[in-house]
Amino acid sequence: MDTDTVRSPAADDSAGRRREQRGWYFYDWACSVYSTTVVTVFLGPYLTTVAEAAADADGFVHPLGVPVRAGSFFAYAVSLSVVVAVLVMPLVGAAADRTGRKKPLLAAAAYTGAAATAGMFFLDGDRYLLGGLLLVVANAAQSVAMMLYNSYLPQIARPEERDAVSSRGWAFGYAAGALVLVGNLVLYTGHDSFGVSEGMAVRICLASAGLWWGAFALIPLRRLRDRRTPAREAALPGFRQLAATIRDMRRHPLTLAFLLAYLAYNDGIQTVISQASVYGSKELGLGQSTLIVAVLLVQVLAVAGALLLGRLARRYGAKRTILGSLVAWTLTLAAGYFLPAGAPEWFFVLAAGIGLVLGGSQALSRSLFSHLVPPGKEAEYFSAYEISDRGLSWLGPLLFGLTYQLTGSYRDAILSLVGFFVLGFVLLARVPVHRAIADAGNPVPQRI
């Protein structure tokens, strides 16, 4: 794909910047279907069922000879995908900043993830290891692609635009997730009339997310532009590059302080996203159709929530708005512990609460971090951000899986996540964002 090279963000005219922004929105439109259809709705319960089919009499599977409770396999696979992402993201981020050629790297990551997702069509019977492998590849590729995608934000949006641009991106993503979920719901609930089994319907839904991802990724890859950057040192391998990035961040301790706060609360968010359907299915006894409707409700309200919190940020500042959303997350998740089994109406209430804060808290965190990145190091710093976003999100799934393995209760597992939001609130409240932006060498918006 051809790469248009420009000299700097200042050289972009208004029309060109708007065109890039519209193209940028479409990557959220492309890849968010993976997060919704695969991670949030179908793969957790389905892969858990596949693992249970392969389990021994005690309910354990034995990948590489390690005894793992079948109900914990999905959570552990998510954690492993993060370890892979931690190894790859810093290397790719540094290479992107050094060469200025983000688009080829974004394309490679996006289509690796899309291909692995499409390959989930072949997940049936007791092939839990195949499912785990495809999940690891797709999740790691998604993390790398999102890191590159996010790093475009400081280049395509002026400081005063970023809250709105980031919120619109998330809104696009949740709108796409809702649209595809409607199709998923029609196919899944009417699978008999379409002449396919329930398992086949799930596999079609999984694979369709990969096809959607690959098809709509073409739009941002055509509209986004690579930018020439000053020569940088060669990228270091894996953890060494991450360590070098962290050392550089030590010169910007307030940026690092924000990242630590984000690491804490976003770990909770990502774990809720990936484990909610398992909780609803296995603990509350809800059917797949109920889960689809609940996630569809989340998607629709997340569009409104992202735009609403974006408006609140313009009035109260992004930091205060994020802090308010963390209070809402804590109360909603604590209420989830008390949900009665077999009562879908209460699960829908919980889904509505999550939807209203989900998109906005993520969008504003992304835009706030973009102000804290030193110019010229966008991809490298966003690799660390993405590690916090998805990369170090192995802590939540690991805690969730261990809690279930030790207690046998998904209620205890979901309650264990409250601490992530409380800790994130305390850490974020201590970050002086105006001084952090100035220390990073960026202009300070009037309200942030």
Tab-separated table of C-alpha atoms in Angstrom, residues 8-357:
chain	number	residue	atom	x	y	z
A	8	SER	CA	5.034	17.320	10.310
A	9	PRO	CA	1.560	17.618	11.816
A	10	ALA	CA	1.838	21.388	11.347
A	11	ALA	CA	1.970	20.875	7.588
A	12	ASP	CA	-1.449	19.201	7.537
A	13	ASP	CA	-4.258	21.394	6.313
A	14	SER	CA	-7.623	21.284	8.040
A	15	ALA	CA	-9.342	19.241	5.315
A	16	GLY	CA	-6.540	16.686	5.236
A	17	ARG	CA	-6.590	16.374	9.016
A	18	ARG	CA	-10.340	15.796	9.040
A	19	ARG	CA	-9.985	13.166	6.320
A	20	GLU	CA	-7.364	11.354	8.366
A	21	GLN	CA	-9.524	11.533	11.455
A	22	ARG	CA	-12.461	9.973	9.616
A	23	GLY	CA	-10.211	7.199	8.359
A	24	TRP	CA	-8.835	6.717	11.875
A	25	TYR	CA	-12.341	6.236	13.272
A	26	PHE	CA	-12.829	3.298	10.930
A	27	TYR	CA	-10.117	1.209	12.538
A	28	ASP	CA	-12.191	1.214	15.719
A	29	TRP	CA	-15.147	0.283	13.506
A	30	ALA	CA	-13.104	-2.606	12.060
A	31	CYS	CA	-11.460	-4.154	15.118
A	32	SER	CA	-13.989	-3.538	17.889
A	33	VAL	CA	-16.143	-6.335	16.482
A	34	TYR	CA	-13.388	-8.736	17.545
A	35	SER	CA	-13.512	-7.446	21.106
A	36	THR	CA	-17.304	-7.641	21.199
A	37	THR	CA	-18.225	-10.785	19.283
A	38	VAL	CA	-15.173	-12.876	20.110
A	39	VAL	CA	-13.779	-11.817	23.492
A	40	THR	CA	-16.891	-10.511	25.205
A	41	VAL	CA	-19.689	-12.755	23.926
A	42	PHE	CA	-18.855	-16.021	22.250
A	43	LEU	CA	-15.327	-17.269	22.781
A	44	GLY	CA	-15.274	-17.376	26.597
A	45	PRO	CA	-18.303	-19.640	27.080
A	46	TYR	CA	-17.640	-21.614	23.877
A	47	LEU	CA	-13.945	-22.268	24.537
A	48	THR	CA	-14.807	-23.171	28.135
A	49	THR	CA	-17.352	-25.700	26.816
A	50	VAL	CA	-14.770	-27.127	24.403
A	51	ALA	CA	-12.241	-27.390	27.247
A	52	GLU	CA	-14.847	-29.110	29.435
A	53	ALA	CA	-15.406	-31.644	26.636
A	54	ALA	CA	-11.695	-32.443	26.716
A	55	ALA	CA	-11.433	-32.484	30.536
A	56	ASP	CA	-10.718	-35.535	32.645
A	57	ALA	CA	-13.063	-36.914	35.294
A	58	ASP	CA	-11.926	-34.258	37.774
A	59	GLY	CA	-12.704	-31.403	35.381
A	60	PHE	CA	-9.082	-30.641	34.438
A	61	VAL	CA	-7.361	-30.301	31.070
A	62	HIS	CA	-3.598	-30.748	30.734
A	63	PRO	CA	-2.002	-28.343	28.222
A	64	LEU	CA	1.720	-29.197	28.055
A	65	GLY	CA	1.145	-31.524	31.003
A	66	VAL	CA	0.007	-28.735	33.361
A	67	PRO	CA	-3.288	-29.442	35.189
A	68	VAL	CA	-5.726	-26.578	34.569
A	69	ARG	CA	-9.370	-26.470	35.608
A	70	ALA	CA	-11.400	-26.301	32.391
A	71	GLY	CA	-13.316	-23.269	33.679
A	72	SER	CA	-10.050	-21.336	34.070
A	73	PHE	CA	-8.519	-22.194	30.672
A	74	PHE	CA	-9.964	-19.189	28.829
A	75	ALA	CA	-8.738	-16.728	31.468
A	76	TYR	CA	-5.255	-18.264	31.411
A	77	ALA	CA	-5.161	-18.106	27.592
A	78	VAL	CA	-5.987	-14.394	27.765
A	79	SER	CA	-3.113	-13.950	30.225
A	80	LEU	CA	-0.691	-15.804	27.947
A	81	SER	CA	-1.700	-13.617	24.997
A	82	VAL	CA	-0.664	-10.617	27.035
A	83	VAL	CA	2.784	-12.019	27.726
A	84	VAL	CA	3.283	-12.426	23.980
A	85	ALA	CA	2.089	-8.858	23.425
A	86	VAL	CA	4.501	-7.550	26.073
A	87	LEU	CA	7.379	-9.101	24.131
A	88	VAL	CA	6.316	-7.719	20.755
A	89	MET	CA	4.760	-4.270	21.355
A	90	PRO	CA	7.822	-2.329	22.573
A	91	LEU	CA	9.875	-3.659	19.670
A	92	VAL	CA	7.246	-2.701	17.090
A	93	GLY	CA	6.595	0.679	18.730
A	94	ALA	CA	10.255	1.663	18.677
A	95	ALA	CA	10.570	0.514	15.058
A	96	ALA	CA	7.519	2.587	14.089
A	97	ASP	CA	8.957	5.730	15.687
A	98	ARG	CA	12.401	5.117	14.234
A	99	THR	CA	11.237	4.619	10.649
A	100	GLY	CA	8.034	6.676	10.659
A	101	ARG	CA	6.361	3.820	8.761
A	102	LYS	CA	3.458	2.849	10.965
A	103	LYS	CA	1.038	1.793	8.242
A	104	PRO	CA	2.873	-1.366	7.073
A	105	LEU	CA	3.230	-2.475	10.690
A	106	LEU	CA	-0.430	-1.683	11.400
A	107	ALA	CA	-1.462	-3.681	8.327
A	108	ALA	CA	0.653	-6.696	9.353
A	109	ALA	CA	-0.750	-6.735	12.880
A	110	ALA	CA	-4.343	-6.183	11.785
A	111	TYR	CA	-4.356	-8.946	9.194
A	112	THR	CA	-2.548	-11.408	11.465
A	113	GLY	CA	-5.295	-10.870	14.045
A	114	ALA	CA	-8.065	-11.013	11.459
A	115	ALA	CA	-6.717	-14.272	10.009
A	116	ALA	CA	-6.446	-15.909	13.441
A	117	THR	CA	-9.992	-14.817	14.244
A	118	ALA	CA	-11.343	-16.173	10.961
A	119	GLY	CA	-9.547	-19.436	11.772
A	120	MET	CA	-11.758	-19.860	14.844
A	121	PHE	CA	-14.311	-21.328	12.449
A	122	PHE	CA	-12.379	-24.598	12.833
A	123	LEU	CA	-12.729	-24.664	16.641
A	124	ASP	CA	-15.001	-27.591	17.446
A	125	GLY	CA	-15.108	-30.877	19.312
A	126	ASP	CA	-12.397	-30.964	21.973
A	127	ARG	CA	-9.889	-28.722	20.159
A	128	TYR	CA	-9.345	-26.449	23.137
A	129	LEU	CA	-5.609	-26.129	22.382
A	130	LEU	CA	-6.402	-24.808	18.900
A	131	GLY	CA	-8.790	-22.311	20.446
A	132	GLY	CA	-6.180	-21.219	22.967
A	133	LEU	CA	-3.534	-20.792	20.257
A	134	LEU	CA	-5.811	-18.741	17.989
A	135	LEU	CA	-6.868	-16.594	20.958
A	136	VAL	CA	-3.231	-15.901	21.880
A	137	VAL	CA	-2.332	-14.911	18.304
A	138	ALA	CA	-5.448	-12.788	17.750
A	139	ASN	CA	-5.247	-11.020	21.110
A	140	ALA	CA	-1.535	-10.259	20.771
A	141	ALA	CA	-2.011	-8.970	17.220
A	142	GLN	CA	-4.940	-6.835	18.364
A	143	SER	CA	-2.757	-5.305	21.063
A	144	VAL	CA	0.046	-4.465	18.622
A	145	ALA	CA	-2.379	-2.983	16.098
A	146	MET	CA	-4.171	-0.893	18.732
A	147	MET	CA	-0.843	0.456	19.971
A	148	LEU	CA	0.000	1.689	16.463
A	149	TYR	CA	-3.530	2.986	15.907
A	150	ASN	CA	-3.576	4.929	19.176
A	151	SER	CA	-0.181	6.468	18.444
A	152	TYR	CA	-1.713	8.324	15.483
A	153	LEU	CA	-3.941	10.390	17.795
A	154	PRO	CA	-1.368	13.101	18.712
A	155	GLN	CA	-0.500	13.439	15.021
A	156	ILE	CA	-3.988	13.762	13.549
A	157	ALA	CA	-5.715	15.866	16.229
A	158	ARG	CA	-4.812	19.158	17.826
A	159	PRO	CA	-4.692	19.211	21.661
A	160	GLU	CA	-8.120	20.808	21.994
A	161	GLU	CA	-9.639	18.207	19.622
A	162	ARG	CA	-8.365	15.022	21.200
A	163	ASP	CA	-11.100	14.282	23.749
A	164	ALA	CA	-13.736	14.620	21.025
A	165	VAL	CA	-11.763	12.686	18.378
A	166	SER	CA	-10.918	9.859	20.780
A	167	SER	CA	-14.539	9.656	21.983
A	168	ARG	CA	-15.832	9.498	18.402
A	169	GLY	CA	-13.420	6.663	17.665
A	170	TRP	CA	-14.740	4.640	20.579
A	171	ALA	CA	-18.318	5.489	19.567
A	172	PHE	CA	-17.632	4.163	16.044
A	173	GLY	CA	-16.274	0.967	17.538
A	174	TYR	CA	-19.225	0.350	19.797
A	175	ALA	CA	-21.666	1.152	16.987
A	176	ALA	CA	-19.999	-1.490	14.807
A	177	GLY	CA	-20.086	-3.976	17.670
A	178	ALA	CA	-23.816	-3.382	18.133
A	179	LEU	CA	-24.535	-3.739	14.417
A	180	VAL	CA	-22.690	-7.049	14.108
A	181	LEU	CA	-24.210	-8.351	17.339
A	182	VAL	CA	-27.678	-7.908	15.841
A	183	GLY	CA	-26.616	-10.222	13.015
A	184	ASN	CA	-25.060	-12.614	15.543
A	185	LEU	CA	-28.299	-12.671	17.527
A	186	VAL	CA	-30.401	-13.420	14.437
A	187	LEU	CA	-28.116	-16.270	13.376
A	188	TYR	CA	-27.674	-17.765	16.841
A	189	THR	CA	-31.313	-17.689	17.922
A	190	GLY	CA	-32.549	-18.863	14.512
A	191	HIS	CA	-29.807	-21.366	13.743
A	192	ASP	CA	-32.315	-24.180	13.184
A	193	SER	CA	-34.143	-22.175	10.534
A	194	PHE	CA	-30.807	-21.504	8.823
A	195	GLY	CA	-30.039	-25.228	8.830
A	196	VAL	CA	-26.984	-25.051	11.114
A	197	SER	CA	-26.273	-26.379	14.576
A	198	GLU	CA	-25.781	-24.126	17.603
A	199	GLY	CA	-22.031	-24.821	17.605
A	200	MET	CA	-21.777	-24.039	13.899
A	201	ALA	CA	-23.647	-20.768	14.451
A	202	VAL	CA	-21.121	-19.771	17.117
A	203	ARG	CA	-18.207	-20.650	14.835
A	204	ILE	CA	-19.695	-18.584	12.005
A	205	CYS	CA	-20.089	-15.624	14.352
A	206	LEU	CA	-16.471	-15.953	15.474
A	207	ALA	CA	-15.140	-16.162	11.930
A	208	SER	CA	-17.314	-13.279	10.711
A	209	ALA	CA	-15.565	-10.983	13.193
A	210	GLY	CA	-12.250	-11.747	11.503
A	211	LEU	CA	-13.676	-11.081	8.042
A	212	TRP	CA	-15.199	-7.785	9.204
A	213	TRP	CA	-11.913	-6.743	10.816
A	214	GLY	CA	-9.925	-7.439	7.657
A	215	ALA	CA	-12.402	-5.784	5.285
A	216	PHE	CA	-12.854	-2.459	7.109
A	217	ALA	CA	-9.171	-2.143	8.048
A	218	LEU	CA	-8.643	-1.159	4.410
A	219	ILE	CA	-10.221	2.267	5.036
A	220	PRO	CA	-7.758	3.557	7.670
A	221	LEU	CA	-4.873	1.981	5.803
A	222	ARG	CA	-5.778	4.115	2.788
A	223	ARG	CA	-6.391	7.376	4.653
A	224	LEU	CA	-3.786	7.483	7.414
A	225	ARG	CA	-0.406	8.953	6.474
A	226	ASP	CA	3.058	8.060	7.631
A	227	ARG	CA	5.237	10.889	8.887
A	228	ARG	CA	8.967	11.334	8.509
A	229	THR	CA	10.709	11.335	11.890
A	230	PRO	CA	14.249	12.112	13.038
A	231	ALA	CA	16.636	9.166	12.950
A	232	ARG	CA	16.433	7.030	16.083
A	233	GLU	CA	18.601	4.283	17.516
A	234	ALA	CA	17.889	0.716	16.475
A	235	ALA	CA	15.091	-1.013	18.346
A	236	LEU	CA	16.097	-3.414	21.102
A	237	PRO	CA	14.659	-6.882	21.606
A	238	GLY	CA	11.412	-7.339	23.543
A	239	PHE	CA	11.811	-6.682	27.255
A	240	ARG	CA	15.042	-4.703	26.713
A	241	GLN	CA	13.160	-2.212	24.562
A	242	LEU	CA	10.373	-2.002	27.142
A	243	ALA	CA	12.977	-1.404	29.851
A	244	ALA	CA	14.544	1.341	27.712
A	245	THR	CA	11.148	2.979	27.250
A	246	ILE	CA	10.464	2.831	30.991
A	247	ARG	CA	13.882	4.358	31.679
A	248	ASP	CA	13.032	7.187	29.314
A	249	MET	CA	9.715	7.613	31.079
A	250	ARG	CA	11.584	8.152	34.328
A	251	ARG	CA	12.535	11.528	32.902
A	252	HIS	CA	8.767	12.187	32.808
A	253	PRO	CA	7.672	10.751	36.189
A	254	LEU	CA	4.184	12.254	36.016
A	255	THR	CA	3.541	10.494	32.692
A	256	LEU	CA	4.664	7.272	34.352
A	257	ALA	CA	2.416	8.000	37.344
A	258	PHE	CA	-0.610	8.319	35.054
A	259	LEU	CA	0.339	5.090	33.303
A	260	LEU	CA	0.486	3.243	36.622
A	261	ALA	CA	-2.978	4.522	37.534
A	262	TYR	CA	-4.303	3.495	34.128
A	263	LEU	CA	-2.665	0.078	34.479
A	264	ALA	CA	-4.610	-0.503	37.671
A	265	TYR	CA	-8.124	0.532	36.682
A	266	ASN	CA	-7.948	-0.601	33.079
A	267	ASP	CA	-6.880	-4.067	34.179
A	268	GLY	CA	-10.243	-4.250	35.907
A	269	ILE	CA	-12.078	-2.955	32.825
A	270	GLN	CA	-10.434	-5.443	30.461
A	271	THR	CA	-11.112	-8.351	32.798
A	272	VAL	CA	-14.793	-7.425	33.102
A	273	ILE	CA	-14.997	-7.272	29.291
A	274	SER	CA	-13.393	-10.683	28.797
A	275	GLN	CA	-14.988	-12.543	31.719
A	276	ALA	CA	-18.510	-11.085	31.947
A	277	SER	CA	-20.029	-13.621	29.577
A	278	VAL	CA	-18.407	-16.495	31.488
A	279	TYR	CA	-19.879	-15.081	34.721
A	280	GLY	CA	-23.325	-14.726	33.171
A	281	SER	CA	-23.255	-18.165	31.604
A	282	LYS	CA	-21.637	-20.299	34.286
A	283	GLU	CA	-22.595	-18.513	37.531
A	284	LEU	CA	-25.950	-16.917	36.698
A	285	GLY	CA	-27.140	-19.688	34.385
A	286	LEU	CA	-28.082	-17.325	31.569
A	287	GLY	CA	-28.431	-18.528	27.992
A	288	GLN	CA	-26.311	-17.370	25.085
A	289	SER	CA	-29.169	-15.334	23.622
A	290	THR	CA	-29.536	-13.417	26.903
A	291	LEU	CA	-25.804	-12.703	26.921
A	292	ILE	CA	-25.930	-11.417	23.352
A	293	VAL	CA	-28.814	-9.064	24.165
A	294	ALA	CA	-26.962	-7.840	27.284
A	295	VAL	CA	-23.775	-7.119	25.338
A	296	LEU	CA	-25.833	-5.468	22.600
A	297	LEU	CA	-27.290	-3.203	25.285
A	298	VAL	CA	-23.752	-2.405	26.454
A	299	GLN	CA	-22.701	-1.553	22.903
A	300	VAL	CA	-25.639	0.793	22.257
A	301	LEU	CA	-25.292	2.598	25.571
A	302	ALA	CA	-21.496	2.751	25.199
A	303	VAL	CA	-21.924	4.876	22.063
A	304	ALA	CA	-24.032	7.337	24.004
A	305	GLY	CA	-21.796	7.039	27.052
A	306	ALA	CA	-18.611	7.792	25.102
A	307	LEU	CA	-20.145	10.912	23.570
A	308	LEU	CA	-21.723	11.973	26.888
A	309	LEU	CA	-18.490	11.627	28.853
A	310	GLY	CA	-16.701	13.477	26.066
A	311	ARG	CA	-19.089	16.394	26.612
A	312	LEU	CA	-18.604	16.212	30.377
A	313	ALA	CA	-14.841	16.307	29.843
A	314	ARG	CA	-15.156	19.563	27.906
A	315	ARG	CA	-16.935	21.067	30.919
A	316	TYR	CA	-15.208	19.443	33.898
A	317	GLY	CA	-11.948	18.169	32.410
A	318	ALA	CA	-10.916	14.666	31.384
A	319	LYS	CA	-9.314	13.767	34.719
A	320	ARG	CA	-12.386	14.581	36.828
A	321	THR	CA	-14.656	12.792	34.384
A	322	ILE	CA	-12.499	9.643	34.467
A	323	LEU	CA	-12.475	9.706	38.276
A	324	GLY	CA	-16.277	9.895	38.279
A	325	SER	CA	-16.448	6.936	35.908
A	326	LEU	CA	-14.236	4.880	38.253
A	327	VAL	CA	-16.669	5.467	41.101
A	328	ALA	CA	-19.464	4.222	38.838
A	329	TRP	CA	-17.386	1.164	37.842
A	330	THR	CA	-16.765	0.270	41.485
A	331	LEU	CA	-20.435	0.502	42.470
A	332	THR	CA	-21.605	-1.401	39.378
A	333	LEU	CA	-19.138	-4.237	39.831
A	334	ALA	CA	-19.896	-4.567	43.546
A	335	ALA	CA	-23.602	-4.794	42.683
A	336	GLY	CA	-22.795	-7.579	40.217
A	337	TYR	CA	-21.773	-9.834	43.108
A	338	PHE	CA	-25.350	-9.846	44.393
A	339	LEU	CA	-27.116	-10.576	41.081
A	340	PRO	CA	-29.570	-13.462	41.473
A	341	ALA	CA	-29.105	-16.476	39.235
A	342	GLY	CA	-31.611	-17.000	36.436
A	343	ALA	CA	-32.788	-13.359	36.460
A	344	PRO	CA	-31.851	-11.796	33.118
A	345	GLU	CA	-33.575	-8.471	33.896
A	346	TRP	CA	-31.039	-7.701	36.647
A	347	PHE	CA	-28.178	-8.709	34.374
A	348	PHE	CA	-29.526	-6.189	31.840
A	349	VAL	CA	-29.501	-3.464	34.524
A	350	LEU	CA	-25.878	-4.301	35.254
A	351	ALA	CA	-25.081	-4.218	31.530
A	352	ALA	CA	-26.667	-0.772	31.223
A	353	GLY	CA	-24.494	0.551	34.046
A	354	ILE	CA	-21.362	-0.835	32.435
A	355	GLY	CA	-22.282	0.519	29.004
A	356	LEU	CA	-22.717	4.087	30.206
A	357	VAL	CA	-19.172	4.304	31.597
